[in-house]
PDB file of C-alpha atoms in Angstrom:
ATOM      1  CA  UNK N   1      20.721 -20.745 -35.447  1.00 45.00           C
ATOM      2  CA  UNK N   2      20.684 -21.675 -31.775  1.00 43.00           C
ATOM      3  CA  UNK N   3      21.233 -19.616 -28.680  1.00 45.00           C
ATOM      4  CA  UNK N   4      24.512 -20.462 -26.974  1.00 41.00           C
ATOM      5  CA  UNK N   5      24.446 -21.782 -23.409  1.00 46.00           C
ATOM      6  CA  UNK N   6      25.898 -19.336 -20.848  1.00 43.00           C
ATOM      7  CA  UNK N   7      29.500 -19.890 -19.981  1.00 71.00           C
ATOM      8  CA  UNK N   8      30.420 -20.761 -16.422  1.00 79.00           C
ATOM      9  CA  UNK N   9      32.824 -18.679 -14.340  1.00 89.00           C
ATOM     10  CA  UNK N  10      33.667 -18.110 -10.728  1.00 92.00           C
ATOM     11  CA  UNK N  11      34.201 -15.000  -8.493  1.00 94.00           C
ATOM     12  CA  UNK N  12      37.929 -15.134  -9.004  1.00 95.00           C
ATOM     13  CA  UNK N  13      37.546 -14.718 -12.769  1.00 96.00           C
ATOM     14  CA  UNK N  14      35.394 -11.602 -12.087  1.00 97.00           C
ATOM     15  CA  UNK N  15      38.282 -10.134 -10.076  1.00 97.00           C
ATOM     16  CA  UNK N  16      40.735 -10.932 -12.901  1.00 98.00           C
ATOM     17  CA  UNK N  17      38.371  -9.416 -15.485  1.00 98.00           C
ATOM     18  CA  UNK N  18      37.865  -6.271 -13.462  1.00 98.00           C
ATOM     19  CA  UNK N  19      41.641  -5.815 -13.100  1.00 98.00           C
ATOM     20  CA  UNK N  20      42.194  -6.293 -16.857  1.00 98.00           C
ATOM     21  CA  UNK N  21      39.420  -3.821 -17.702  1.00 97.00           C
ATOM     22  CA  UNK N  22      40.745  -1.244 -15.291  1.00 97.00           C
ATOM     23  CA  UNK N  23      44.310  -1.637 -16.845  1.00 97.00           C
ATOM     24  CA  UNK N  24      43.011  -1.220 -20.423  1.00 97.00           C
ATOM     25  CA  UNK N  25      40.940   1.853 -19.436  1.00 96.00           C
ATOM     26  CA  UNK N  26      43.989   3.448 -17.848  1.00 95.00           C
ATOM     27  CA  UNK N  27      45.963   3.062 -20.967  1.00 94.00           C
ATOM     28  CA  UNK N  28      43.076   4.141 -23.263  1.00 89.00           C
ATOM     29  CA  UNK N  29      42.113   7.229 -21.375  1.00 81.00           C
ATOM     30  CA  UNK N  30      43.990   9.577 -23.736  1.00 73.00           C
ATOM     31  CA  UNK N  31      43.308   7.480 -26.790  1.00 75.00           C
ATOM     32  CA  UNK N  32      39.507   7.773 -27.272  1.00 86.00           C
ATOM     33  CA  UNK N  33      38.984   4.055 -26.259  1.00 94.00           C
ATOM     34  CA  UNK N  34      35.357   3.009 -26.961  1.00 95.00           C
ATOM     35  CA  UNK N  35      34.278  -0.120 -25.328  1.00 95.00           C
ATOM     36  CA  UNK N  36      32.318  -2.833 -27.217  1.00 95.00           C
ATOM     37  CA  UNK N  37      32.108  -5.565 -24.652  1.00 95.00           C
ATOM     38  CA  UNK N  38      32.571  -4.330 -21.126  1.00 94.00           C
ATOM     39  CA  UNK N  39      30.265  -6.649 -19.209  1.00 93.00           C
ATOM     40  CA  UNK N  40      30.128 -10.239 -18.031  1.00 93.00           C
ATOM     41  CA  UNK N  41      27.178 -11.302 -20.098  1.00 89.00           C
ATOM     42  CA  UNK N  42      27.537 -14.589 -21.864  1.00 87.00           C
ATOM     43  CA  UNK N  43      28.377 -15.786 -24.523  1.00 88.00           C
ATOM     44  CA  UNK N  44      32.087 -15.213 -24.112  1.00 93.00           C
ATOM     45  CA  UNK N  45      33.474 -15.218 -27.617  1.00 95.00           C
ATOM     46  CA  UNK N  46      35.743 -12.511 -26.179  1.00 97.00           C
ATOM     47  CA  UNK N  47      36.016 -11.293 -22.547  1.00 97.00           C
ATOM     48  CA  UNK N  48      36.653  -7.652 -23.427  1.00 98.00           C
ATOM     49  CA  UNK N  49      36.663  -5.693 -26.671  1.00 98.00           C
ATOM     50  CA  UNK N  50      37.004  -2.129 -27.682  1.00 97.00           C
ATOM     51  CA  UNK N  51      37.401   0.196 -30.715  1.00 97.00           C
ATOM     52  CA  UNK N  52      40.359   2.531 -31.037  1.00 96.00           C
ATOM     53  CA  UNK N  53      40.044   4.762 -34.124  1.00 95.00           C
ATOM     54  CA  UNK N  54      39.415   2.456 -37.152  1.00 96.00           C
ATOM     55  CA  UNK N  55      40.557  -0.772 -35.376  1.00 97.00           C
ATOM     56  CA  UNK N  56      38.713  -3.291 -33.251  1.00 98.00           C
ATOM     57  CA  UNK N  57      40.393  -5.325 -30.558  1.00 98.00           C
ATOM     58  CA  UNK N  58      38.979  -8.555 -29.138  1.00 98.00           C
ATOM     59  CA  UNK N  59      40.614  -9.895 -25.971  1.00 98.00           C
ATOM     60  CA  UNK N  60      40.737 -13.214 -24.201  1.00 98.00           C
ATOM     61  CA  UNK N  61      42.123 -13.361 -20.687  1.00 98.00           C
ATOM     62  CA  UNK N  62      44.596 -15.961 -19.700  1.00 97.00           C
ATOM     63  CA  UNK N  63      45.910 -17.137 -16.301  1.00 97.00           C
ATOM     64  CA  UNK N  64      49.654 -17.731 -16.824  1.00 97.00           C
ATOM     65  CA  UNK N  65      49.619 -20.134 -13.818  1.00 96.00           C
ATOM     66  CA  UNK N  66      46.610 -22.052 -15.345  1.00 94.00           C
ATOM     67  CA  UNK N  67      44.625 -22.152 -12.102  1.00 93.00           C
ATOM     68  CA  UNK N  68      41.677 -20.010 -13.139  1.00 93.00           C
ATOM     69  CA  UNK N  69      38.485 -21.350 -14.610  1.00 91.00           C
ATOM     70  CA  UNK N  70      38.102 -19.216 -17.705  1.00 94.00           C
ATOM     71  CA  UNK N  71      34.881 -19.150 -19.835  1.00 94.00           C
ATOM     72  CA  UNK N  72      34.945 -19.312 -23.608  1.00 93.00           C
ATOM     73  CA  UNK N  73      37.740 -20.681 -25.834  1.00 93.00           C
ATOM     74  CA  UNK N  74      40.257 -19.432 -28.404  1.00 95.00           C
ATOM     75  CA  UNK N  75      38.006 -20.610 -31.220  1.00 95.00           C
ATOM     76  CA  UNK N  76      35.337 -18.222 -30.302  1.00 95.00           C
ATOM     77  CA  UNK N  77      37.965 -15.447 -30.032  1.00 97.00           C
ATOM     78  CA  UNK N  78      39.216 -16.045 -33.488  1.00 97.00           C
ATOM     79  CA  UNK N  79      35.577 -16.369 -34.856  1.00 97.00           C
ATOM     80  CA  UNK N  80      34.519 -12.932 -33.646  1.00 97.00           C
ATOM     81  CA  UNK N  81      37.748 -11.158 -34.603  1.00 98.00           C
ATOM     82  CA  UNK N  82      37.671 -12.519 -38.205  1.00 98.00           C
ATOM     83  CA  UNK N  83      33.925 -11.840 -38.581  1.00 97.00           C
ATOM     84  CA  UNK N  84      34.449  -8.215 -37.523  1.00 98.00           C
ATOM     85  CA  UNK N  85      37.744  -7.652 -39.299  1.00 98.00           C
ATOM     86  CA  UNK N  86      39.402  -7.012 -36.027  1.00 98.00           C
ATOM     87  CA  UNK N  87      42.445  -8.036 -34.027  1.00 98.00           C
ATOM     88  CA  UNK N  88      42.325 -11.125 -31.814  1.00 98.00           C
ATOM     89  CA  UNK N  89      44.370 -10.491 -28.588  1.00 98.00           C
ATOM     90  CA  UNK N  90      45.473 -12.469 -25.600  1.00 98.00           C
ATOM     91  CA  UNK N  91      45.913 -10.784 -22.168  1.00 98.00           C
ATOM     92  CA  UNK N  92      47.982 -12.925 -19.839  1.00 98.00           C
ATOM     93  CA  UNK N  93      47.181 -12.194 -16.165  1.00 98.00           C
ATOM     94  CA  UNK N  94      48.808 -13.372 -12.957  1.00 98.00           C
ATOM     95  CA  UNK N  95      47.582 -13.357  -9.336  1.00 97.00           C
ATOM     96  CA  UNK N  96      50.216 -12.080  -6.914  1.00 94.00           C
ATOM     97  CA  UNK N  97      49.620 -11.222  -3.308  1.00 93.00           C
ATOM     98  CA  UNK N  98      45.865 -11.065  -3.956  1.00 93.00           C
ATOM     99  CA  UNK N  99      46.012  -8.831  -6.983  1.00 96.00           C
ATOM    100  CA  UNK N 100      45.601  -9.669 -10.607  1.00 98.00           C
ATOM    101  CA  UNK N 101      48.088  -7.863 -12.976  1.00 98.00           C
ATOM    102  CA  UNK N 102      48.777  -7.979 -16.688  1.00 98.00           C
ATOM    103  CA  UNK N 103      52.022  -9.774 -17.555  1.00 98.00           C
ATOM    104  CA  UNK N 104      52.787  -8.362 -21.055  1.00 97.00           C
ATOM    105  CA  UNK N 105      54.429  -4.980 -21.416  1.00 97.00           C
ATOM    106  CA  UNK N 106      52.578  -1.792 -22.257  1.00 96.00           C
ATOM    107  CA  UNK N 107      48.860  -2.312 -22.775  1.00 97.00           C
ATOM    108  CA  UNK N 108      49.324  -5.973 -21.667  1.00 98.00           C
ATOM    109  CA  UNK N 109      48.194  -7.413 -24.930  1.00 98.00           C
ATOM    110  CA  UNK N 110      49.672 -10.124 -27.199  1.00 98.00           C
ATOM    111  CA  UNK N 111      48.738 -10.735 -30.772  1.00 98.00           C
ATOM    112  CA  UNK N 112      46.865 -14.018 -30.662  1.00 98.00           C
ATOM    113  CA  UNK N 113      48.373 -15.205 -33.933  1.00 96.00           C
ATOM    114  CA  UNK N 114      52.001 -14.346 -33.319  1.00 96.00           C
ATOM    115  CA  UNK N 115      52.154 -14.263 -29.511  1.00 96.00           C
ATOM    116  CA  UNK N 116      54.037 -10.975 -29.666  1.00 97.00           C
ATOM    117  CA  UNK N 117      53.391  -7.935 -27.543  1.00 97.00           C
ATOM    118  CA  UNK N 118      52.120  -4.881 -29.417  1.00 97.00           C
ATOM    119  CA  UNK N 119      50.754  -1.329 -28.911  1.00 97.00           C
ATOM    120  CA  UNK N 120      47.173  -1.092 -30.339  1.00 97.00           C
ATOM    121  CA  UNK N 121      47.621   2.611 -30.976  1.00 96.00           C
ATOM    122  CA  UNK N 122      50.328   1.801 -33.686  1.00 96.00           C
ATOM    123  CA  UNK N 123      47.652  -0.135 -35.695  1.00 97.00           C
ATOM    124  CA  UNK N 124      45.333   2.850 -35.907  1.00 96.00           C
ATOM    125  CA  UNK N 125      45.358   4.711 -39.265  1.00 96.00           C
ATOM    126  CA  UNK N 126      43.369   7.229 -41.284  1.00 95.00           C
ATOM    127  CA  UNK N 127      42.044   4.487 -43.505  1.00 96.00           C
ATOM    128  CA  UNK N 128      38.369   4.375 -43.883  1.00 96.00           C
ATOM    129  CA  UNK N 129      37.131   0.863 -43.049  1.00 97.00           C
ATOM    130  CA  UNK N 130      33.499  -0.011 -43.666  1.00 97.00           C
ATOM    131  CA  UNK N 131      31.565  -1.645 -40.920  1.00 97.00           C
ATOM    132  CA  UNK N 132      31.120  -5.479 -41.298  1.00 98.00           C
ATOM    133  CA  UNK N 133      27.709  -7.061 -41.155  1.00 97.00           C
ATOM    134  CA  UNK N 134      28.474  -8.231 -37.619  1.00 97.00           C
ATOM    135  CA  UNK N 135      29.308  -4.679 -36.428  1.00 97.00           C
ATOM    136  CA  UNK N 136      26.065  -3.446 -38.091  1.00 97.00           C
ATOM    137  CA  UNK N 137      23.956  -6.096 -36.525  1.00 97.00           C
ATOM    138  CA  UNK N 138      25.589  -5.548 -33.123  1.00 97.00           C
ATOM    139  CA  UNK N 139      24.714  -1.853 -33.425  1.00 97.00           C
ATOM    140  CA  UNK N 140      21.139  -2.779 -34.139  1.00 97.00           C
ATOM    141  CA  UNK N 141      21.016  -5.052 -31.142  1.00 97.00           C
ATOM    142  CA  UNK N 142      22.252  -2.140 -28.875  1.00 95.00           C
ATOM    143  CA  UNK N 143      19.524   0.061 -30.327  1.00 96.00           C
ATOM    144  CA  UNK N 144      16.866  -2.575 -29.580  1.00 97.00           C
ATOM    145  CA  UNK N 145      18.254  -3.117 -26.005  1.00 96.00           C
ATOM    146  CA  UNK N 146      18.109   0.561 -25.321  1.00 95.00           C
ATOM    147  CA  UNK N 147      14.488   0.717 -26.547  1.00 94.00           C
ATOM    148  CA  UNK N 148      13.406  -2.122 -24.303  1.00 95.00           C
ATOM    149  CA  UNK N 149      15.131  -0.688 -21.189  1.00 95.00           C
ATOM    150  CA  UNK N 150      14.247   2.974 -21.703  1.00 93.00           C
ATOM    151  CA  UNK N 151      10.689   2.716 -23.193  1.00 91.00           C
ATOM    152  CA  UNK N 152       9.367  -0.514 -21.656  1.00 90.00           C
ATOM    153  CA  UNK N 153      11.390  -0.184 -18.501  1.00 92.00           C
ATOM    154  CA  UNK N 154      12.081  -4.014 -18.714  1.00 94.00           C
ATOM    155  CA  UNK N 155      15.399  -5.557 -17.754  1.00 95.00           C
ATOM    156  CA  UNK N 156      17.479  -7.435 -20.295  1.00 95.00           C
ATOM    157  CA  UNK N 157      18.127 -11.107 -19.427  1.00 94.00           C
ATOM    158  CA  UNK N 158      20.238 -11.986 -22.504  1.00 93.00           C
ATOM    159  CA  UNK N 159      21.609 -10.348 -25.649  1.00 94.00           C
ATOM    160  CA  UNK N 160      23.864 -11.401 -28.504  1.00 94.00           C
ATOM    161  CA  UNK N 161      25.410  -9.378 -31.406  1.00 94.00           C
ATOM    162  CA  UNK N 162      26.225 -12.365 -33.499  1.00 95.00           C
ATOM    163  CA  UNK N 163      24.027 -12.140 -36.657  1.00 95.00           C
ATOM    164  CA  UNK N 164      24.065 -15.889 -36.915  1.00 92.00           C
ATOM    165  CA  UNK N 165      22.455 -16.334 -33.478  1.00 93.00           C
ATOM    166  CA  UNK N 166      18.739 -15.931 -32.585  1.00 95.00           C
ATOM    167  CA  UNK N 167      17.145 -14.595 -30.614  1.00 96.00           C
ATOM    168  CA  UNK N 168      19.221 -11.475 -30.346  1.00 97.00           C
ATOM    169  CA  UNK N 169      17.532 -10.153 -27.080  1.00 97.00           C
ATOM    170  CA  UNK N 170      15.606 -11.720 -24.234  1.00 97.00           C
ATOM    171  CA  UNK N 171      13.935  -9.409 -21.717  1.00 96.00           C
ATOM    172  CA  UNK N 172      11.909  -9.900 -18.635  1.00 95.00           C
ATOM    173  CA  UNK N 173       8.276  -9.346 -19.483  1.00 91.00           C
ATOM    174  CA  UNK N 174       5.348  -8.897 -17.088  1.00 86.00           C
ATOM    175  CA  UNK N 175       4.520 -12.620 -17.267  1.00 87.00           C
ATOM    176  CA  UNK N 176       7.739 -14.234 -18.222  1.00 91.00           C
ATOM    177  CA  UNK N 177      10.596 -13.955 -20.768  1.00 94.00           C
ATOM    178  CA  UNK N 178       9.934 -12.296 -24.167  1.00 95.00           C
ATOM    179  CA  UNK N 179      12.342 -12.600 -27.057  1.00 97.00           C
ATOM    180  CA  UNK N 180      13.392 -10.482 -30.050  1.00 97.00           C
ATOM    181  CA  UNK N 181      14.939 -11.346 -33.382  1.00 98.00           C
ATOM    182  CA  UNK N 182      16.792  -8.304 -34.593  1.00 98.00           C
ATOM    183  CA  UNK N 183      17.483  -7.378 -38.223  1.00 97.00           C
ATOM    184  CA  UNK N 184      19.722  -4.612 -39.502  1.00 97.00           C
ATOM    185  CA  UNK N 185      19.602  -2.824 -42.875  1.00 95.00           C
ATOM    186  CA  UNK N 186      22.064  -0.502 -44.630  1.00 94.00           C
ATOM    187  CA  UNK N 187      20.710   2.506 -46.431  1.00 89.00           C
ATOM    188  CA  UNK N 188      19.052   2.627 -49.087  1.00 89.00           C
ATOM    189  CA  UNK N 189      17.213  -0.475 -47.692  1.00 91.00           C
ATOM    190  CA  UNK N 190      14.509   0.909 -45.432  1.00 90.00           C
ATOM    191  CA  UNK N 191      13.335  -2.287 -43.708  1.00 94.00           C
ATOM    192  CA  UNK N 192      15.499  -5.235 -42.606  1.00 96.00           C
ATOM    193  CA  UNK N 193      14.861  -8.659 -43.935  1.00 95.00           C
ATOM    194  CA  UNK N 194      13.791 -11.365 -41.638  1.00 96.00           C
ATOM    195  CA  UNK N 195      16.212 -14.357 -41.573  1.00 95.00           C
ATOM    196  CA  UNK N 196      15.489 -17.057 -44.149  1.00 94.00           C
ATOM    197  CA  UNK N 197      15.038 -19.524 -41.337  1.00 95.00           C
ATOM    198  CA  UNK N 198      12.505 -17.406 -39.499  1.00 96.00           C
ATOM    199  CA  UNK N 199      10.091 -20.418 -39.090  1.00 96.00           C
ATOM    200  CA  UNK N 200      12.764 -22.556 -37.580  1.00 96.00           C
ATOM    201  CA  UNK N 201      13.789 -19.704 -35.247  1.00 96.00           C
ATOM    202  CA  UNK N 202      10.243 -19.255 -34.080  1.00 96.00           C
ATOM    203  CA  UNK N 203       9.866 -22.998 -33.411  1.00 95.00           C
ATOM    204  CA  UNK N 204      13.021 -22.936 -31.311  1.00 94.00           C
ATOM    205  CA  UNK N 205      12.239 -19.762 -29.422  1.00 95.00           C
ATOM    206  CA  UNK N 206       8.794 -20.912 -28.381  1.00 92.00           C
ATOM    207  CA  UNK N 207      10.561 -22.745 -25.606  1.00 92.00           C
ATOM    208  CA  UNK N 208      12.192 -19.490 -24.426  1.00 93.00           C
ATOM    209  CA  UNK N 209       9.240 -17.242 -23.767  1.00 92.00           C
ATOM    210  CA  UNK N 210       5.571 -16.632 -24.330  1.00 89.00           C
ATOM    211  CA  UNK N 211       5.980 -13.747 -26.843  1.00 93.00           C
ATOM    212  CA  UNK N 212       8.319 -13.183 -29.705  1.00 95.00           C
ATOM    213  CA  UNK N 213       9.013 -10.151 -31.876  1.00 95.00           C
ATOM    214  CA  UNK N 214      11.008  -8.929 -34.869  1.00 97.00           C
ATOM    215  CA  UNK N 215      12.863  -5.519 -34.721  1.00 97.00           C
ATOM    216  CA  UNK N 216      14.025  -3.825 -37.909  1.00 97.00           C
ATOM    217  CA  UNK N 217      16.781  -1.284 -37.538  1.00 97.00           C
ATOM    218  CA  UNK N 218      17.756   0.542 -40.776  1.00 94.00           C
ATOM    219  CA  UNK N 219      20.988   2.444 -40.494  1.00 95.00           C
ATOM    220  CA  UNK N 220      22.342   5.374 -42.431  1.00 94.00           C
ATOM    221  CA  UNK N 221      25.601   7.400 -42.096  1.00 93.00           C
ATOM    222  CA  UNK N 222      25.342  10.598 -40.138  1.00 90.00           C
ATOM    223  CA  UNK N 223      26.932  12.326 -43.127  1.00 85.00           C
ATOM    224  CA  UNK N 224      24.140  11.103 -45.410  1.00 82.00           C
ATOM    225  CA  UNK N 225      20.831  12.849 -45.974  1.00 69.00           C
ATOM    226  CA  UNK N 226      17.368  11.384 -45.574  1.00 70.00           C
ATOM    227  CA  UNK N 227      16.503   7.785 -46.376  1.00 68.00           C
ATOM    228  CA  UNK N 228      16.248   7.807 -50.171  1.00 69.00           C
ATOM    229  CA  UNK N 229      16.323   4.487 -52.081  1.00 67.00           C
ATOM    230  CA  UNK N 230      16.998   6.322 -55.333  1.00 66.00           C
ATOM    231  CA  UNK N 231      20.226   7.943 -54.142  1.00 69.00           C
ATOM    232  CA  UNK N 232      23.633   6.459 -53.651  1.00 68.00           C
ATOM    233  CA  UNK N 233      24.487   6.283 -49.940  1.00 80.00           C
ATOM    234  CA  UNK N 234      27.573   7.103 -47.956  1.00 89.00           C
ATOM    235  CA  UNK N 235      29.231   3.886 -46.634  1.00 93.00           C
ATOM    236  CA  UNK N 236      28.981   3.118 -42.982  1.00 95.00           C
ATOM    237  CA  UNK N 237      32.618   3.863 -42.037  1.00 96.00           C
ATOM    238  CA  UNK N 238      33.793   2.417 -38.747  1.00 96.00           C
ATOM    239  CA  UNK N 239      33.923   5.031 -36.024  1.00 93.00           C
ATOM    240  CA  UNK N 240      31.891   7.584 -37.928  1.00 93.00           C
ATOM    241  CA  UNK N 241      28.461   8.826 -36.803  1.00 92.00           C
ATOM    242  CA  UNK N 242      25.325   6.858 -37.517  1.00 94.00           C
ATOM    243  CA  UNK N 243      21.588   7.529 -37.674  1.00 93.00           C
ATOM    244  CA  UNK N 244      18.918   4.870 -37.483  1.00 94.00           C
ATOM    245  CA  UNK N 245      15.231   4.121 -37.679  1.00 92.00           C
ATOM    246  CA  UNK N 246      13.180   2.048 -35.388  1.00 93.00           C
ATOM    247  CA  UNK N 247       9.514   1.236 -36.170  1.00 86.00           C
ATOM    248  CA  UNK N 248       8.861  -0.761 -33.029  1.00 89.00           C
ATOM    249  CA  UNK N 249       8.382  -4.500 -32.407  1.00 93.00           C
ATOM    250  CA  UNK N 250       6.600  -6.618 -34.864  1.00 93.00           C
ATOM    251  CA  UNK N 251       4.707  -9.567 -33.202  1.00 92.00           C
ATOM    252  CA  UNK N 252       6.088 -12.865 -34.552  1.00 94.00           C
ATOM    253  CA  UNK N 253       4.443 -15.334 -32.120  1.00 91.00           C
ATOM    254  CA  UNK N 254       2.541 -15.510 -28.859  1.00 90.00           C
ATOM    255  CA  UNK N 255       1.711 -18.495 -26.830  1.00 80.00           C
ATOM    256  CA  UNK N 256      -1.574 -17.087 -25.458  1.00 65.00           C
ATOM    257  CA  UNK N 257      -3.505 -13.892 -25.342  1.00 60.00           C
ATOM    258  CA  UNK N 258      -1.005 -11.242 -24.390  1.00 58.00           C
ATOM    259  CA  UNK N 259      -2.613  -7.703 -24.431  1.00 57.00           C
ATOM    260  CA  UNK N 260       0.701  -5.945 -23.683  1.00 56.00           C
ATOM    261  CA  UNK N 261       2.220  -7.459 -26.800  1.00 53.00           C
ATOM    262  CA  UNK N 262      -0.113  -5.367 -28.921  1.00 54.00           C
ATOM    263  CA  UNK N 263       1.165  -2.168 -27.264  1.00 55.00           C
ATOM    264  CA  UNK N 264       4.856  -2.887 -27.854  1.00 56.00           C
ATOM    265  CA  UNK N 265       4.968  -1.325 -31.408  1.00 53.00           C
ATOM    266  CA  UNK N 266       3.353   1.935 -30.148  1.00 49.00           C
ATOM    267  CA  UNK N 267       5.559   2.221 -27.026  1.00 52.00           C
ATOM    268  CA  UNK N 268       8.826   1.480 -28.792  1.00 54.00           C
ATOM    269  CA  UNK N 269       8.362   3.386 -31.972  1.00 54.00           C
ATOM    270  CA  UNK N 270      11.126   5.944 -32.683  1.00 48.00           C
ATOM    271  CA  UNK N 271       9.850   9.470 -32.276  1.00 42.00           C
TER     272      UNK N 271
END
């Protein structure tokens, strides 16, 4: 479980990415498009991703003229799409007269497996699809990031929704980087388990920052009642409402005396 190195990209890729995101947003305005990845933070398993109804779409941009340096690779795209029970997509782009434009019809997407153009709306159905472990973990990482930025007022340096990668979050502490291993739990489990390799993770992350924490995020369906381990729970259906708990940050390791570390749990505890 190692943190991936950031992918390299240039200014021209940023312009291509912005054009692709704008095009998708225009097509999705009337379709309740919900962005999953809509920033340029590494790692780049996908370049953009969104949820439409009960379906997830993961997109890799391609320059049809093969002149652009593009971060990530198709292996990463297939990895996240399969792990999330989603659709891997390619979005061919071309630079013409200084403007990047999609080259496939409609939404500009191709099925990564068949290479055929498709309309993502046609894949949406009324079927209830349970959230995968990756989706749940990514949600827990989002919760943790929000707590750090809103409660601690500290900027995020890195985050990763892959449950197989640690740490999940790195933020800028007062005296240097601080890292967080995030765990998610489905109701009726009230506290997330730490990874089995937690000692190895701590040993690796000591080189990242002076202080490390564990964040447990138990999640329950919004249609469920209170957390009750004796009662059957409503599955976490994709696209349905969620409720969560957050007990703060549990100190895993610190390099030296760090008085602020002892305050994290109190400051971040969910009211």
